[in-house]
Structure formats: structure tokens, C-alpha cells
């Protein structure tokens, strides 16, 4: 890897100092999970999922809106960003002058068929490939959480992905819909003030609740107004790579994950004899285990019958790595490799069910056992 150039080193130093300043004063909203230490997409998804599960357990219904911003990083206005850094983050003097210099006099050109256009000034967007760019964006949108707080709605952010939701009793479902509609209307106005734009075509809406409550919910108008568009609710939405269904059974997510993993396992079988066990293991870790581990916390406590497709994935991956036949037992291989100590069988979904690790437990949902590692 080439050593960073002088300007890049300065940018890293400034970004580090700015991050330290913002963290020391708690200027970044707690609801923003992007580009921050100890935060990830799992932080955002798990927070929303936990609130939704609790609401269902309390016999309430919930409404979740997944808002999508069009080309968000490319429409960050430089002058507005400087004003935000000054007014919201207290940046002034030489530090503010550095940011102004950093953003000014940027140009871009396009090359096609060997011909380049004239350079044109860039007055918006965070610099691509920059160190400060991602942090600049979450600073730019830092006060979006204040809009939801005004309406008493919950919000979780991951960069430009916004999750807006609230819950109520079944009798008050219409009021939840109405006040989220009002909240979104204010979000649209906030976006306009920042030269950002919501994309109604990619905005998704979903109601959550028990089967009986969802059936009764059909009596009311469940659509949500976003700008001039009426968004009809879906039964399953994809939230930061996790498929959430209306009853939070997680079956669609599990089935899609298993299908993708089995596709890669079939592809890897074709090259297993050529690359050997060590390379196959690395490929399984990259293509299979990474998918099983992604946002695995939302599957904690699910019954064994629901998790069975993922167990089949792990068993198939183990047979592939160890060169076993289709119906060979994999349990001896788990034991030989020490359960948790084996990279192949390190299964982030079910830490409470690993062989050789019976002391780790997880509270099951609905009184059903969740261990499938037998």
C-alpha cells in the first residue's frame, strides 16, 4: 500500500481532531450508526428490531418507514456544510478556514473515447475517496433527528439510510399513521433546506404486529403519504440488508440468506478438488460465513425449526471444506476442530448452541429453545 501523501496526512489529522472534538461534546446524534467507532449497520438494525419486538410483545402495532435520499452524498452543498460546521459544531477561526479551503476550488471533468471535457467547478458533494467525506456527510445531516423528536417518533440512521418508526395500541393505529405522515412532511422540508431530496419510489412502509392485530389493521387505510406519493405497505422490507417481515418471524431473511449461501456452495464444489482445503476454507469464510454472521443478533432466540435452513448451510459448508460426502455426519468434524476454535464452524448466529460451549445461553422467544447445534 503506498504511503499517504502530505495533503492526505493533513486530512487524516484534521478528521481525527474533528472526531475527537465532536465526540467529547456528544455532537453526533446517538441514532447515527455510520462511520463511528463501535457502530455498524447491525447497531441500527438491532435497535429498530428490538423496539419492534417489544411492541409486538406488548400487543401493540408499529409502523416503520424506510426513507431513501436521492444521490445524497453528491448533493451536499459546500456553503451549507460550512455553516453547519460553524453553527452546529462550533468550528471557527483557522479550523473553519481550513475546511473552506478544503472544499473550495474543486473541479471535475469527464473523459469519453479519449476526449476530456473542460473542467467545471464543483460546489456540492463530499469529495469522493476522501478521509473527511463520510464524516462530513453525517455532520451535514446531524440535526435530522431533531425533526423526529418534535413529533415524538423514533429514528435510526446509517449514513443516508433513515429508519423512522413508532408504535401504538391497535385502536390508535390511525393516529400513528397521521403523525408519521406529518413527521415525513417536515423531513421533506428539512431535506429541501439542505438541498437533499427524498426518493418516494424507493421509500418503503411496513406495519408490524401479531397476526390477529395485522388482520384487524386491514380495516383502516394503511398507506402513507410521502410528498405527493401514497406509499402502500409491504409485507416484507429490506432494511440495511436484513429482510423484516410483518410478524418478525424472520423466515424471509433466513430463506434468502440460505438460498444465497447454497448458491455459492454449489459454485465452490466445482473448484474444491483444484484449490484444496485451505483455500476452500478461506472462500467459505468470505462467501458463506460472512453472510451467516451479518446482523446475526436479530435471530437470537428464534426456534430451532425456523433456524434449520441456516444449520443446513453450515453443515453443507463443513462437508465442502472437509471433503465429506453429502450424507456424512459433520458432528465428529466439529468436535475434532474444537467447536468454537474451528474457523469453519464459528457460527455467529448461534453462540449459545456451539458444541463444547453449553454454558452460553440466550433467552428463547415464546418459550422455544433456540439451539440447533446438536
JSON list of C-alpha atoms in Angstrom, two decimals, residues 21 27 35 76 97-98 113 115 143 154 163 194 211 217 246 284 307 336 363:
[
{"chain": "A", "resi": 21, "resn": "UNK", "atom": "CA", "xyz": [-13.99, 17.36, 19.31]},
{"chain": "A", "resi": 27, "resn": "UNK", "atom": "CA", "xyz": [-22.36, 16.43, 18.96]},
{"chain": "A", "resi": 35, "resn": "UNK", "atom": "CA", "xyz": [-18.63, 5.93, 10.31]},
{"chain": "A", "resi": 76, "resn": "UNK", "atom": "CA", "xyz": [-24.12, 18.12, -0.13]},
{"chain": "A", "resi": 97, "resn": "UNK", "atom": "CA", "xyz": [-10.75, 28.47, 7.15]},
{"chain": "A", "resi": 98, "resn": "UNK", "atom": "CA", "xyz": [-9.08, 25.09, 6.57]},
{"chain": "A", "resi": 113, "resn": "UNK", "atom": "CA", "xyz": [-13.50, 7.97, -26.10]},
{"chain": "A", "resi": 115, "resn": "UNK", "atom": "CA", "xyz": [-11.57, 13.11, -25.15]},
{"chain": "A", "resi": 143, "resn": "UNK", "atom": "CA", "xyz": [-29.94, 17.69, 13.06]},
{"chain": "A", "resi": 154, "resn": "UNK", "atom": "CA", "xyz": [-38.22, 7.11, 16.77]},
{"chain": "A", "resi": 163, "resn": "UNK", "atom": "CA", "xyz": [-35.50, 4.43, 9.57]},
{"chain": "A", "resi": 194, "resn": "UNK", "atom": "CA", "xyz": [-30.22, 21.08, 2.76]},
{"chain": "A", "resi": 211, "resn": "UNK", "atom": "CA", "xyz": [-51.24, -11.99, 13.19]},
{"chain": "A", "resi": 217, "resn": "UNK", "atom": "CA", "xyz": [-55.46, -3.45, 10.86]},
{"chain": "A", "resi": 246, "resn": "UNK", "atom": "CA", "xyz": [-44.68, -8.03, 9.38]},
{"chain": "A", "resi": 284, "resn": "UNK", "atom": "CA", "xyz": [-16.20, -20.35, 2.72]},
{"chain": "A", "resi": 307, "resn": "UNK", "atom": "CA", "xyz": [-33.22, -21.69, 12.05]},
{"chain": "A", "resi": 336, "resn": "UNK", "atom": "CA", "xyz": [-12.17, -32.63, 16.15]},
{"chain": "A", "resi": 363, "resn": "UNK", "atom": "CA", "xyz": [-33.26, -16.37, 26.26]}
]
